[in-house]
PDB file of C-alpha atoms in Angstrom:
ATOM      1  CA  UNK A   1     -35.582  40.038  13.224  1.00 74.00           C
ATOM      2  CA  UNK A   2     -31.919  41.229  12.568  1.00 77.00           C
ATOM      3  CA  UNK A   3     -30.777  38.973  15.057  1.00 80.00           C
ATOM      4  CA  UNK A   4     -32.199  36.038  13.479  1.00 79.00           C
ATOM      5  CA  UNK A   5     -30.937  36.674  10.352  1.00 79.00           C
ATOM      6  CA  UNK A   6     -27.396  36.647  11.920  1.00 78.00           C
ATOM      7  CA  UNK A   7     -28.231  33.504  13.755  1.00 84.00           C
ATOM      8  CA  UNK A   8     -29.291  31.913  10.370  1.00 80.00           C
ATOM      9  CA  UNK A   9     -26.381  33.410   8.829  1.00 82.00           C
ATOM     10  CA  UNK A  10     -24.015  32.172  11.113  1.00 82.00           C
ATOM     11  CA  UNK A  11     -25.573  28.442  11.116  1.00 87.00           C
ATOM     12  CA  UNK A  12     -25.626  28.516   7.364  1.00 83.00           C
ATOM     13  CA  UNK A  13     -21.937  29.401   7.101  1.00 83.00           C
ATOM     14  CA  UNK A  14     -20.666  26.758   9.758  1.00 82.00           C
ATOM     15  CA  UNK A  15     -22.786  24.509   7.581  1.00 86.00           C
ATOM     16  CA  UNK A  16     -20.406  25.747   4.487  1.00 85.00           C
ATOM     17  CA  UNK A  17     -17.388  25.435   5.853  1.00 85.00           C
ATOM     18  CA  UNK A  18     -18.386  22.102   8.097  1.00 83.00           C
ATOM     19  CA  UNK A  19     -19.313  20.786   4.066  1.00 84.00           C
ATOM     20  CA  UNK A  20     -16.015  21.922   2.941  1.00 86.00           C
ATOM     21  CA  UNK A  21     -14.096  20.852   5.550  1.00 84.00           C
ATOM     22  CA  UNK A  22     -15.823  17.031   5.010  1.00 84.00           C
ATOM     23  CA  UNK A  23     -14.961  17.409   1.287  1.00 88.00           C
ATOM     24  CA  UNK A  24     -11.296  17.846   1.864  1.00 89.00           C
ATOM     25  CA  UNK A  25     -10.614  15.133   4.475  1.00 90.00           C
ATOM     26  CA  UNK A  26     -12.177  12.681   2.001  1.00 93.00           C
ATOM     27  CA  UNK A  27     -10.243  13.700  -1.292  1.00 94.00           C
ATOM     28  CA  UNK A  28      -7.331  13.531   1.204  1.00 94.00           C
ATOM     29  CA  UNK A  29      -8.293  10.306   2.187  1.00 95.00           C
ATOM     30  CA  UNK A  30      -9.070   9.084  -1.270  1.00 95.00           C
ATOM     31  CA  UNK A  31      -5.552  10.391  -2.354  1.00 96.00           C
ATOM     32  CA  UNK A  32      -3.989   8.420   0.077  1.00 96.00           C
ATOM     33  CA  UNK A  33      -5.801   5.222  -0.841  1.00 96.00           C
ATOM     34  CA  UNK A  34      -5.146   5.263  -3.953  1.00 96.00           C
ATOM     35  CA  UNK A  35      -1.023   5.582  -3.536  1.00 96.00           C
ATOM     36  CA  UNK A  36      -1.469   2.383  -1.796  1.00 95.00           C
ATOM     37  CA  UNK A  37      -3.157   0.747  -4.312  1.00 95.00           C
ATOM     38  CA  UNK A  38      -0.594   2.223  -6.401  1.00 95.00           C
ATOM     39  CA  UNK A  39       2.043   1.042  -4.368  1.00 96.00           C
ATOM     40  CA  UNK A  40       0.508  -2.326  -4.451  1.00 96.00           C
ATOM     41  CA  UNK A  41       0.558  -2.508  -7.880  1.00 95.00           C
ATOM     42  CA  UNK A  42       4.093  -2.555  -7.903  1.00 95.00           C
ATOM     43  CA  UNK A  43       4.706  -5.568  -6.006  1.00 95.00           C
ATOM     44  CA  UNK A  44       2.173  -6.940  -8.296  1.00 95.00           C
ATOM     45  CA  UNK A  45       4.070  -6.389 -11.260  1.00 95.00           C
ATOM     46  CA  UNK A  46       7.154  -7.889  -9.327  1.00 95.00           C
ATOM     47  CA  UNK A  47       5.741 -11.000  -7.592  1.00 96.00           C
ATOM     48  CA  UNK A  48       4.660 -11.705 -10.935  1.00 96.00           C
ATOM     49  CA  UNK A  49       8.029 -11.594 -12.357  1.00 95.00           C
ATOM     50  CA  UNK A  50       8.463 -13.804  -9.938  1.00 94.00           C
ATOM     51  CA  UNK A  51       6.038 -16.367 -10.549  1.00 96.00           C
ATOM     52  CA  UNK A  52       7.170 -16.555 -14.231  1.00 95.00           C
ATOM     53  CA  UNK A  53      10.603 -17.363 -13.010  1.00 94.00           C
ATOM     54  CA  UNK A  54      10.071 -19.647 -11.046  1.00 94.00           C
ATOM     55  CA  UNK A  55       8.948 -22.716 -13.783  1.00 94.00           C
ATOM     56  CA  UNK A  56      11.873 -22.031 -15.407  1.00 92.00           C
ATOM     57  CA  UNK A  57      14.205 -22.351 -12.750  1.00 91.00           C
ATOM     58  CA  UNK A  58      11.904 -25.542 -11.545  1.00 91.00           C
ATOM     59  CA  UNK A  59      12.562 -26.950 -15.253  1.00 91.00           C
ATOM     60  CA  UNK A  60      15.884 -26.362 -15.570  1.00 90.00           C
ATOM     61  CA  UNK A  61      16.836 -28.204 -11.933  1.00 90.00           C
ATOM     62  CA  UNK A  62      14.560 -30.969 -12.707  1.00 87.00           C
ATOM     63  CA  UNK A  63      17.187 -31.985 -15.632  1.00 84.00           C
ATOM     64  CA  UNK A  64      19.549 -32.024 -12.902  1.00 85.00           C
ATOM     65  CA  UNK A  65      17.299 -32.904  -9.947  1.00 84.00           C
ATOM     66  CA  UNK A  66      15.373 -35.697 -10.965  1.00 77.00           C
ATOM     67  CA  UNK A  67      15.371 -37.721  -8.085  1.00 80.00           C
ATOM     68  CA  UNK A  68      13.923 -34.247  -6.024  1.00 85.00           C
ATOM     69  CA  UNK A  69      10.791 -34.437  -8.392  1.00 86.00           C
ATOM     70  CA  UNK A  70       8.525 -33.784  -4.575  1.00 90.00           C
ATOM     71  CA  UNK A  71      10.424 -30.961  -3.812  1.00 90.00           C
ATOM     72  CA  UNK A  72      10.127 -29.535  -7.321  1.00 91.00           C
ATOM     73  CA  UNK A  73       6.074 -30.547  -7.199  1.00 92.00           C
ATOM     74  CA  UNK A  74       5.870 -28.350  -4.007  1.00 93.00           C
ATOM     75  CA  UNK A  75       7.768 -25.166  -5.574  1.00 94.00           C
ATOM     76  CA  UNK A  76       5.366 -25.388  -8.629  1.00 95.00           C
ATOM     77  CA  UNK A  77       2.580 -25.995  -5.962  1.00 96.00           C
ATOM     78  CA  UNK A  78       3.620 -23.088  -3.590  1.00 96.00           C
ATOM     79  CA  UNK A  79       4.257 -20.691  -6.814  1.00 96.00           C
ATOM     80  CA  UNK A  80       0.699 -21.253  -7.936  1.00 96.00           C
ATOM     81  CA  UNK A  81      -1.087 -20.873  -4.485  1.00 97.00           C
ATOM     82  CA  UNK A  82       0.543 -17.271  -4.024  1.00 96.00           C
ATOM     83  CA  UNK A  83       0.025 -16.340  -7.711  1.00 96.00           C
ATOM     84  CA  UNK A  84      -3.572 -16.683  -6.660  1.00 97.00           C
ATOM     85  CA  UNK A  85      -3.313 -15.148  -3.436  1.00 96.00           C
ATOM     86  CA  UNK A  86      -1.664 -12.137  -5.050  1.00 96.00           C
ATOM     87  CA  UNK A  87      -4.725 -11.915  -7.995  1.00 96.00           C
ATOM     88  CA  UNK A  88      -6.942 -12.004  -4.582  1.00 95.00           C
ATOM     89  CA  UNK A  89      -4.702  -9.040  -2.653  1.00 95.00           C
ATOM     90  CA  UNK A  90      -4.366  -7.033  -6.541  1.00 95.00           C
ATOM     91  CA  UNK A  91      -7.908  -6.898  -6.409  1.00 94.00           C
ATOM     92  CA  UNK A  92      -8.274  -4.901  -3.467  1.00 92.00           C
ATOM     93  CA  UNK A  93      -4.924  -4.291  -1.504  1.00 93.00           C
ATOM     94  CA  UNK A  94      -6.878  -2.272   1.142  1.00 91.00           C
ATOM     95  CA  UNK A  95      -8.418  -5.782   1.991  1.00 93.00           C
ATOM     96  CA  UNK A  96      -6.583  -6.984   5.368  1.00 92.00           C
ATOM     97  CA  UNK A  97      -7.504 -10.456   4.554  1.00 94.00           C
ATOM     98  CA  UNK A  98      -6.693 -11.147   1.405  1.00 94.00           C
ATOM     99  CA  UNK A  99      -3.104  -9.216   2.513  1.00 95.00           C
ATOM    100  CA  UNK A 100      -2.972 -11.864   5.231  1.00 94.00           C
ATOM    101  CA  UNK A 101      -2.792 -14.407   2.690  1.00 95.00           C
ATOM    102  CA  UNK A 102      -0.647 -13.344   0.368  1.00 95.00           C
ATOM    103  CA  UNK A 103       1.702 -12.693   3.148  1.00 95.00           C
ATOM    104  CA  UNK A 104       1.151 -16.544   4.592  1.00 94.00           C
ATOM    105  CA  UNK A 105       1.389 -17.923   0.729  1.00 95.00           C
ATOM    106  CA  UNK A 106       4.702 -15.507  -0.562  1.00 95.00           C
ATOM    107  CA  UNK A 107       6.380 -17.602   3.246  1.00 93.00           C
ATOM    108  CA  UNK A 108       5.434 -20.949   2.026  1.00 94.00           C
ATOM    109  CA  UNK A 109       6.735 -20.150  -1.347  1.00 94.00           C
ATOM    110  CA  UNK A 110      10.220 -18.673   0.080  1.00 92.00           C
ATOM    111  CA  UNK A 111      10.375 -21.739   2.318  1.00 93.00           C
ATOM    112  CA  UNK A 112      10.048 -24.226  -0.680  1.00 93.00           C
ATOM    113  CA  UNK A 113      12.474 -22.264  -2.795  1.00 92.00           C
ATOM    114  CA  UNK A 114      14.733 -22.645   0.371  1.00 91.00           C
ATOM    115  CA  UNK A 115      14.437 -26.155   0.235  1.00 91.00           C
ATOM    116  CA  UNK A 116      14.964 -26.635  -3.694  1.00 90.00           C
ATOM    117  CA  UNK A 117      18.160 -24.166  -2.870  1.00 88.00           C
ATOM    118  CA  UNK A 118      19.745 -26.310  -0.702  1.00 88.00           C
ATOM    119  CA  UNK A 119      19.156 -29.472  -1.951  1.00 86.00           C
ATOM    120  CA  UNK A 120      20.662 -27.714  -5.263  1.00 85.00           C
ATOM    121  CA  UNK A 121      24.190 -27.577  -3.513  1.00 84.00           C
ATOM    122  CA  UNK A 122      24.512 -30.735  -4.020  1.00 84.00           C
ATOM    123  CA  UNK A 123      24.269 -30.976  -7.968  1.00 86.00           C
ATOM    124  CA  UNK A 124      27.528 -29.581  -9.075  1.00 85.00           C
ATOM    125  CA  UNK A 125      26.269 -29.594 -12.751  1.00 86.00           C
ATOM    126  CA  UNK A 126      23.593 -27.383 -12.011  1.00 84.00           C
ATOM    127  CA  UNK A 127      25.420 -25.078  -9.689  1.00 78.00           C
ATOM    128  CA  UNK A 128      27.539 -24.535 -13.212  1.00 82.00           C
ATOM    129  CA  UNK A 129      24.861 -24.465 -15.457  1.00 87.00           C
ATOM    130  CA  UNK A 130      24.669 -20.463 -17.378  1.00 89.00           C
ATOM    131  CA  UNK A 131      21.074 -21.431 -17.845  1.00 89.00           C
ATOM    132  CA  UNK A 132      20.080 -21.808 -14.184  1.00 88.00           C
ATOM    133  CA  UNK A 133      23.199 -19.393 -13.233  1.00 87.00           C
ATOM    134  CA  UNK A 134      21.116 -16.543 -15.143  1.00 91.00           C
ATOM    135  CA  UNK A 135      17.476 -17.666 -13.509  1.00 90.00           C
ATOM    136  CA  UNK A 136      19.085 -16.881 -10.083  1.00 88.00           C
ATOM    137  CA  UNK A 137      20.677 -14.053 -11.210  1.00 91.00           C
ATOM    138  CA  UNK A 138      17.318 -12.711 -12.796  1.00 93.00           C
ATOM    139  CA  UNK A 139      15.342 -13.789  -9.177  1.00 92.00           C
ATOM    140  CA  UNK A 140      17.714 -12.160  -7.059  1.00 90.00           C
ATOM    141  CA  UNK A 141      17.616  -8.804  -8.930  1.00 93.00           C
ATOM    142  CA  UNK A 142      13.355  -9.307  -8.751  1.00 94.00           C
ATOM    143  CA  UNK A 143      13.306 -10.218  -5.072  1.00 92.00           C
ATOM    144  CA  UNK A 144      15.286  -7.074  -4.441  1.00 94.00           C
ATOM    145  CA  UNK A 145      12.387  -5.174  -6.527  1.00 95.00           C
ATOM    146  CA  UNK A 146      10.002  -6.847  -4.155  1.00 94.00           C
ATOM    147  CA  UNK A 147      11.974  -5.861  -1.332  1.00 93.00           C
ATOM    148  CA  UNK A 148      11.624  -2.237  -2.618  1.00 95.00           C
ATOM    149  CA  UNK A 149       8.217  -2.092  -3.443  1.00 96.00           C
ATOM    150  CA  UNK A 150       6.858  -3.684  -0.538  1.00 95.00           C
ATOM    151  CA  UNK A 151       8.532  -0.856   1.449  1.00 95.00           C
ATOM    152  CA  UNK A 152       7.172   1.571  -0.666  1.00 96.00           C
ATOM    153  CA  UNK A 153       3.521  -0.185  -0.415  1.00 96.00           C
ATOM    154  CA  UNK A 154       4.020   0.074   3.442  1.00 96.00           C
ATOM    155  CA  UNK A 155       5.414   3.603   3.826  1.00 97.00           C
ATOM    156  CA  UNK A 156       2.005   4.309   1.896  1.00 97.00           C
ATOM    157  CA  UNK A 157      -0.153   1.945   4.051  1.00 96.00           C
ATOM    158  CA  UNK A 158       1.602   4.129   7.375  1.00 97.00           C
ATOM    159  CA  UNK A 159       0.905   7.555   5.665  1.00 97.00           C
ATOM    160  CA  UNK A 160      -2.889   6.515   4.494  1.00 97.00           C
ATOM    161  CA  UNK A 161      -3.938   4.625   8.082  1.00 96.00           C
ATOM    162  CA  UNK A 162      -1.877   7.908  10.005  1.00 96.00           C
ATOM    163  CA  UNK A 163      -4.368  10.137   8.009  1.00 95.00           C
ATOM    164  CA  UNK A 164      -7.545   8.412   8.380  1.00 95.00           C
ATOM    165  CA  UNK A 165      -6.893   7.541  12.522  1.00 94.00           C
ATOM    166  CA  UNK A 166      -5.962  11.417  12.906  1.00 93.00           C
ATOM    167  CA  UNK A 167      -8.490  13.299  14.249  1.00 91.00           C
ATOM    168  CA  UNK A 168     -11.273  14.865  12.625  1.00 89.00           C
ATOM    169  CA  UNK A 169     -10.568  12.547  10.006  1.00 91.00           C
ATOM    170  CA  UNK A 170     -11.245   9.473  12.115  1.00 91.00           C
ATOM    171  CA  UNK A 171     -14.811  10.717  12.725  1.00 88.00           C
ATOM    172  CA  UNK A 172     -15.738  10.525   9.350  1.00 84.00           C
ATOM    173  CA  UNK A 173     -13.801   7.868   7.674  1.00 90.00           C
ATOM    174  CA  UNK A 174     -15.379   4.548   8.791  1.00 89.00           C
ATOM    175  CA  UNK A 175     -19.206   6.395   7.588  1.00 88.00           C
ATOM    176  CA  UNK A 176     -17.143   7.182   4.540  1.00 87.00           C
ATOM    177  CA  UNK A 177     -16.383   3.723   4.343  1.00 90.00           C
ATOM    178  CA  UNK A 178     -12.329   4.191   4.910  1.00 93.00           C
ATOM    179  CA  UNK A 179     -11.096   1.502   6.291  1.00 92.00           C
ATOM    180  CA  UNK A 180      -8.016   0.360   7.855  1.00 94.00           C
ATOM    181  CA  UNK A 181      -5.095  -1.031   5.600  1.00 94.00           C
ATOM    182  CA  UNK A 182      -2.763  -3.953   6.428  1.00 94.00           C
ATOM    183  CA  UNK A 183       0.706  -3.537   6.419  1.00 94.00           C
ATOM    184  CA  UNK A 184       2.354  -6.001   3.875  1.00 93.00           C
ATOM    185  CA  UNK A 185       5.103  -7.848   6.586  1.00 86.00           C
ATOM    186  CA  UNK A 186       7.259 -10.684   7.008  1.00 73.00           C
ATOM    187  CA  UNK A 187       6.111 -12.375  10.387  1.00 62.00           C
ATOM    188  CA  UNK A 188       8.627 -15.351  10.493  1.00 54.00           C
ATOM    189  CA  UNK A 189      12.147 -13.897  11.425  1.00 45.00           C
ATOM    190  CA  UNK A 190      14.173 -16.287   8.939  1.00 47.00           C
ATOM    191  CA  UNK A 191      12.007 -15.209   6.173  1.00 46.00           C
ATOM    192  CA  UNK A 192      12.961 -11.834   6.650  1.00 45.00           C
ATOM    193  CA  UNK A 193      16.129 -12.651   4.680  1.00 48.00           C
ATOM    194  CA  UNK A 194      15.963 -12.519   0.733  1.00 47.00           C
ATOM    195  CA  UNK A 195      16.040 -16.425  -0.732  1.00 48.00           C
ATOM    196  CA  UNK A 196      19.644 -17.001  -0.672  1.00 49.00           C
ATOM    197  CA  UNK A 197      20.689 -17.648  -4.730  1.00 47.00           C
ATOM    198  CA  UNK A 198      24.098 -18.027  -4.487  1.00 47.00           C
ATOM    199  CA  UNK A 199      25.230 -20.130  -7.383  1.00 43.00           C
ATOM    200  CA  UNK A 200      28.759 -20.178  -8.476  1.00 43.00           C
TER     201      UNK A 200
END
């Protein structure tokens, strides 16, 4: 009888500290999700800088530019299909997906800006312009921020995906419904590069 009381004991106290143990790899886990999403939010709040720049800058060339008007219509057509692909990724960053297409819009959008950049060179008035001199000034500074923040959103990504593919963590966090995150990268070398501004 004494012995199976210590056998109950025993099982009921593994039980414990298995149920305590669970407990603190998911607050641990739900820590580290939410510093990505945190981290996330930042290049939100960045990219959308961005994106209001960006039809100012397009105005002010096309007083300059106005025989470019297709390569101004793409900017203003790139800008707005990665402002939507970053609503998509802000709604859930841990979403590999939707982080696939922000990443595929934000390189069409850098290429098209690349374009309306060099074909700018040749517009002396604009290169001279304070106006547009201040938009690139003001875009520079905010891809920098990106720069910054996407590092800071990836660091997060590592540190959250190390946690939840560590083990015993990585025996509960799928049932917990932990998935992987995507890492928010540049895949094309030459867009590795900030969008060169230099006006002046």
């Amino acid at each position: 009888m004494a012995a199976a009381l210590v056998i109950v004991g025993v099982i009921f106290v593994g039980l414990v500290l298995l149920v305590v143990f669970g407990v603190g790899i998911y607050n641990r886990l739900v820590t580290l999700r939410n510093r990505f999403r945190n981290a996330f939010s930042q290049i939100d709040v960045q990219l959308k800088r961005r994106y209001d720049l960006i039809p100012n800058l397009v105005e002010t060339a096309k007083s300059f530019m106005a025989h470019e008007r297709e390569t101004l219509e793409a900017v203003i057509q790139a800008r707005n299909a990665a402002q939507s692909a970053n609503q998509r990724a802000a709604q859930n960053p841990g979403d590999a997906q939707a982080i696939q297409g922000l990443m595929g819009a934000e390189a069409a959008l850098t290429g098209s800006l690349g374009k309306l950049f060099a074909l700018s060179e040749a517009y002396p008035e604009l290169k001279s312009d304070t106006t547009m001199s201040g938009l690139m000034e003001e875009l520079t500074s905010t891809e920098n921020r990106i720069a910054f923040a996407r590092q800071a959103f990836n660091d997060a990504v590592t540190t959250y995906n190390t946690a939840r593919e560590s083990f015993p963590a990585v025996l509960f966090a799928p049932t917990l419904g932990f998935q992987p995150a995507m890492l928010f990268e540049i895949q094309n070398p030459t867009e590795r590069e900030a969008v060169r501004v230099s006006f002046g």
